[in-house]
Amino acid sequence: MAFAEHEVLIRRDAMAVYLYLLDATNLPLWREGVRSVKLLQGPAGTKGAVYRQMVAGRSGLSIPADLEITQARPGAEIEFQVTSGPANRTGGYYLSTEGSGTRVRFALEALPEGSFGFLDRLGLLNRMVQRSVCSEVAQLDRLKDVLELQPATQ
């Protein structure tokens, strides 16, 4: 198992950040490797909604990866799980108001998959997965840039 988390302070109110994160179609705007996202089932932005992400594969081709919202607490928390695709992940965005901004923590957990037992015995697969989740949560810095460059809505 691999786990990583990263946090940033974004100069936007918690509800604006929450609504942006809740709309999974925004992922390609700040998550490297996510090429497109569309709603597959359920009402958009609600618990149980399933989105199909097209993510960059190692060969350069797009690979489908389905993401389900498992928890949505307005202005405070969004949890999700990737249910299909190249890597199963669970994670969440946790928001808290801090001064005139919002502190966002992105936590992500992954289990190594596949029949790479020899790599597991050597610990190589776990190190590769750990690097991957660390890289993914660090992209929260890009979210900060994207949101702070947008005009604030009233």
mmCIF file of C-alpha atoms in Angstrom:
data_model
loop_
_atom_site.group_PDB
_atom_site.id
_atom_site.type_symbol
_atom_site.label_atom_id
_atom_site.label_comp_id
_atom_site.label_asym_id
_atom_site.label_seq_id
_atom_site.Cartn_x
_atom_site.Cartn_y
_atom_site.Cartn_z
ATOM 1 C CA MET A 1 0.000 0.000 0.000
ATOM 2 C CA ALA A 2 1.134 3.525 -0.768
ATOM 3 C CA PHE A 3 -0.160 6.725 0.797
ATOM 4 C CA ALA A 4 0.558 10.399 0.242
ATOM 5 C CA GLU A 5 -0.995 13.731 1.102
ATOM 6 C CA HIS A 6 -0.315 17.341 0.244
ATOM 7 C CA GLU A 7 -1.987 20.588 1.218
ATOM 8 C CA VAL A 8 -2.165 24.139 -0.041
ATOM 9 C CA LEU A 9 -3.840 27.383 0.956
ATOM 10 C CA ILE A 10 -5.986 28.759 -1.871
ATOM 11 C CA ARG A 11 -7.167 32.354 -1.847
ATOM 12 C CA ARG A 12 -10.795 31.438 -2.546
ATOM 13 C CA ASP A 13 -13.725 30.679 -0.251
ATOM 14 C CA ALA A 14 -14.335 27.050 0.711
ATOM 15 C CA MET A 15 -17.586 26.695 -1.220
ATOM 16 C CA ALA A 16 -16.021 27.947 -4.476
ATOM 17 C CA VAL A 17 -13.127 25.475 -4.093
ATOM 18 C CA TYR A 18 -15.523 22.680 -3.128
ATOM 19 C CA LEU A 19 -17.777 23.250 -6.148
ATOM 20 C CA TYR A 20 -14.775 23.336 -8.489
ATOM 21 C CA LEU A 21 -13.437 20.051 -7.095
ATOM 22 C CA LEU A 22 -16.895 18.449 -7.070
ATOM 23 C CA ASP A 23 -17.149 18.971 -10.835
ATOM 24 C CA ALA A 24 -14.894 16.122 -11.957
ATOM 25 C CA THR A 25 -14.899 17.499 -15.518
ATOM 26 C CA ASN A 26 -12.436 20.122 -14.182
ATOM 27 C CA LEU A 27 -9.775 17.461 -13.498
ATOM 28 C CA PRO A 28 -8.025 17.821 -16.892
ATOM 29 C CA LEU A 29 -7.484 21.523 -16.125
ATOM 30 C CA TRP A 30 -5.193 20.780 -13.191
ATOM 31 C CA ARG A 31 -4.367 17.057 -13.086
ATOM 32 C CA GLU A 32 -1.537 16.049 -15.393
ATOM 33 C CA GLY A 33 -2.345 12.820 -17.183
ATOM 34 C CA VAL A 34 -6.135 13.262 -17.050
ATOM 35 C CA ARG A 35 -7.134 13.960 -20.637
ATOM 36 C CA SER A 36 -10.926 14.090 -20.374
ATOM 37 C CA VAL A 37 -13.774 13.314 -17.979
ATOM 38 C CA LYS A 38 -17.472 12.681 -18.576
ATOM 39 C CA LEU A 39 -20.351 11.709 -16.318
ATOM 40 C CA LEU A 40 -21.342 8.036 -16.718
ATOM 41 C CA GLN A 41 -24.111 7.607 -14.149
ATOM 42 C CA GLY A 42 -25.933 9.357 -11.347
ATOM 43 C CA PRO A 43 -26.490 13.049 -10.745
ATOM 44 C CA ALA A 44 -23.312 15.094 -11.282
ATOM 45 C CA GLY A 45 -21.384 15.981 -8.138
ATOM 46 C CA THR A 46 -23.312 13.746 -5.755
ATOM 47 C CA LYS A 47 -22.452 10.669 -3.736
ATOM 48 C CA GLY A 48 -22.627 7.707 -6.101
ATOM 49 C CA ALA A 49 -21.923 9.701 -9.276
ATOM 50 C CA VAL A 50 -19.552 7.814 -11.572
ATOM 51 C CA TYR A 51 -17.257 9.557 -14.050
ATOM 52 C CA ARG A 52 -15.174 8.064 -16.850
ATOM 53 C CA GLN A 53 -11.704 9.603 -16.956
ATOM 54 C CA MET A 54 -9.448 9.077 -19.927
ATOM 55 C CA VAL A 55 -5.930 9.012 -18.519
ATOM 56 C CA ALA A 56 -2.558 8.891 -20.232
ATOM 57 C CA GLY A 57 -1.139 5.392 -20.336
ATOM 58 C CA ARG A 58 2.521 4.452 -20.475
ATOM 59 C CA SER A 59 2.276 3.853 -24.226
ATOM 60 C CA GLY A 60 0.831 7.333 -24.780
ATOM 61 C CA LEU A 61 -2.647 5.987 -25.492
ATOM 62 C CA SER A 62 -5.641 7.044 -23.409
ATOM 63 C CA ILE A 63 -6.933 4.484 -20.911
ATOM 64 C CA PRO A 64 -10.385 4.638 -19.275
ATOM 65 C CA ALA A 65 -10.495 4.879 -15.475
ATOM 66 C CA ASP A 66 -13.836 5.145 -13.689
ATOM 67 C CA LEU A 67 -14.068 7.385 -10.629
ATOM 68 C CA GLU A 68 -16.941 7.259 -8.128
ATOM 69 C CA ILE A 69 -17.761 9.933 -5.553
ATOM 70 C CA THR A 70 -18.184 8.085 -2.255
ATOM 71 C CA GLN A 71 -18.691 11.060 0.079
ATOM 72 C CA ALA A 72 -19.640 14.689 -0.495
ATOM 73 C CA ARG A 73 -20.004 17.092 2.428
ATOM 74 C CA PRO A 74 -20.673 20.601 1.060
ATOM 75 C CA GLY A 75 -17.799 23.000 1.586
ATOM 76 C CA ALA A 76 -15.787 20.470 3.591
ATOM 77 C CA GLU A 77 -15.025 17.096 2.019
ATOM 78 C CA ILE A 78 -15.133 15.034 -1.172
ATOM 79 C CA GLU A 79 -14.049 11.406 -1.135
ATOM 80 C CA PHE A 80 -13.705 9.159 -4.173
ATOM 81 C CA GLN A 81 -12.516 5.807 -5.396
ATOM 82 C CA VAL A 82 -11.170 4.773 -8.768
ATOM 83 C CA THR A 83 -13.070 1.584 -9.545
ATOM 84 C CA SER A 84 -11.482 0.610 -12.856
ATOM 85 C CA GLY A 85 -8.468 1.498 -14.909
ATOM 86 C CA PRO A 86 -4.721 1.203 -14.644
ATOM 87 C CA ALA A 87 -4.572 1.884 -10.883
ATOM 88 C CA ASN A 88 -7.097 1.540 -8.073
ATOM 89 C CA ARG A 89 -6.964 4.520 -5.773
ATOM 90 C CA THR A 90 -9.053 5.928 -2.945
ATOM 91 C CA GLY A 91 -8.710 9.452 -1.771
ATOM 92 C CA GLY A 92 -10.266 12.722 -0.847
ATOM 93 C CA TYR A 93 -10.120 16.474 -0.724
ATOM 94 C CA TYR A 94 -10.531 17.967 2.747
ATOM 95 C CA LEU A 95 -11.275 21.687 3.018
ATOM 96 C CA SER A 96 -11.166 24.131 5.910
ATOM 97 C CA THR A 97 -11.520 27.890 6.021
ATOM 98 C CA GLU A 98 -8.357 29.692 7.019
ATOM 99 C CA GLY A 99 -8.359 33.480 7.076
ATOM 100 C CA SER A 100 -9.591 34.704 3.700
ATOM 101 C CA GLY A 101 -8.780 31.433 1.977
ATOM 102 C CA THR A 102 -9.293 27.701 2.048
ATOM 103 C CA ARG A 103 -6.807 25.071 3.148
ATOM 104 C CA VAL A 104 -7.139 22.029 0.896
ATOM 105 C CA ARG A 105 -5.600 18.676 1.754
ATOM 106 C CA PHE A 106 -5.466 16.013 -0.953
ATOM 107 C CA ALA A 107 -4.914 12.492 0.436
ATOM 108 C CA LEU A 108 -4.471 9.468 -1.807
ATOM 109 C CA GLU A 109 -3.991 5.761 -1.137
ATOM 110 C CA ALA A 110 -3.108 3.043 -3.646
ATOM 111 C CA LEU A 111 -2.606 -0.693 -3.561
ATOM 112 C CA PRO A 112 -0.117 -2.265 -5.953
ATOM 113 C CA GLU A 113 -1.901 -4.426 -8.499
ATOM 114 C CA GLY A 114 -1.156 -7.079 -10.998
ATOM 115 C CA SER A 115 0.945 -10.191 -11.078
ATOM 116 C CA PHE A 116 4.275 -8.549 -10.314
ATOM 117 C CA GLY A 117 5.051 -10.652 -7.237
ATOM 118 C CA PHE A 118 8.788 -10.604 -7.856
ATOM 119 C CA LEU A 119 8.724 -6.809 -7.801
ATOM 120 C CA ASP A 120 6.678 -6.854 -4.598
ATOM 121 C CA ARG A 121 9.196 -9.140 -2.916
ATOM 122 C CA LEU A 122 11.942 -6.701 -3.781
ATOM 123 C CA GLY A 123 9.809 -3.726 -2.759
ATOM 124 C CA LEU A 124 10.210 -2.168 -6.213
ATOM 125 C CA LEU A 125 6.525 -2.058 -7.095
ATOM 126 C CA ASN A 126 5.611 -0.415 -3.815
ATOM 127 C CA ARG A 127 8.298 2.252 -4.339
ATOM 128 C CA MET A 128 7.012 2.909 -7.870
ATOM 129 C CA VAL A 129 3.421 3.237 -6.630
ATOM 130 C CA GLN A 130 4.575 5.460 -3.748
ATOM 131 C CA ARG A 131 6.332 7.819 -6.173
ATOM 132 C CA SER A 132 3.203 7.892 -8.318
ATOM 133 C CA VAL A 133 0.819 8.870 -5.488
ATOM 134 C CA CYS A 134 3.282 11.490 -4.205
ATOM 135 C CA SER A 135 3.388 13.003 -7.687
ATOM 136 C CA GLU A 136 -0.405 12.967 -7.961
ATOM 137 C CA VAL A 137 -1.086 14.779 -4.689
ATOM 138 C CA ALA A 138 1.623 17.354 -5.457
ATOM 139 C CA GLN A 139 -0.504 18.458 -8.409
ATOM 140 C CA LEU A 140 -2.646 20.269 -5.849
ATOM 141 C CA ASP A 141 -0.222 23.166 -6.424
ATOM 142 C CA ARG A 142 -1.585 23.365 -9.980
ATOM 143 C CA LEU A 143 -5.144 23.557 -8.619
ATOM 144 C CA LYS A 144 -4.088 26.535 -6.505
ATOM 145 C CA ASP A 145 -2.663 28.269 -9.586
ATOM 146 C CA VAL A 146 -5.759 27.564 -11.687
ATOM 147 C CA LEU A 147 -8.235 28.787 -9.047
ATOM 148 C CA GLU A 148 -6.281 31.866 -8.024
ATOM 149 C CA LEU A 149 -5.892 32.977 -11.651
ATOM 150 C CA GLN A 150 -9.666 32.788 -12.219
ATOM 151 C CA PRO A 151 -11.704 35.862 -11.386
ATOM 152 C CA ALA A 152 -13.474 35.455 -8.051
ATOM 153 C CA THR A 153 -17.227 35.009 -8.363
ATOM 154 C CA GLN A 154 -19.535 36.891 -6.064
#
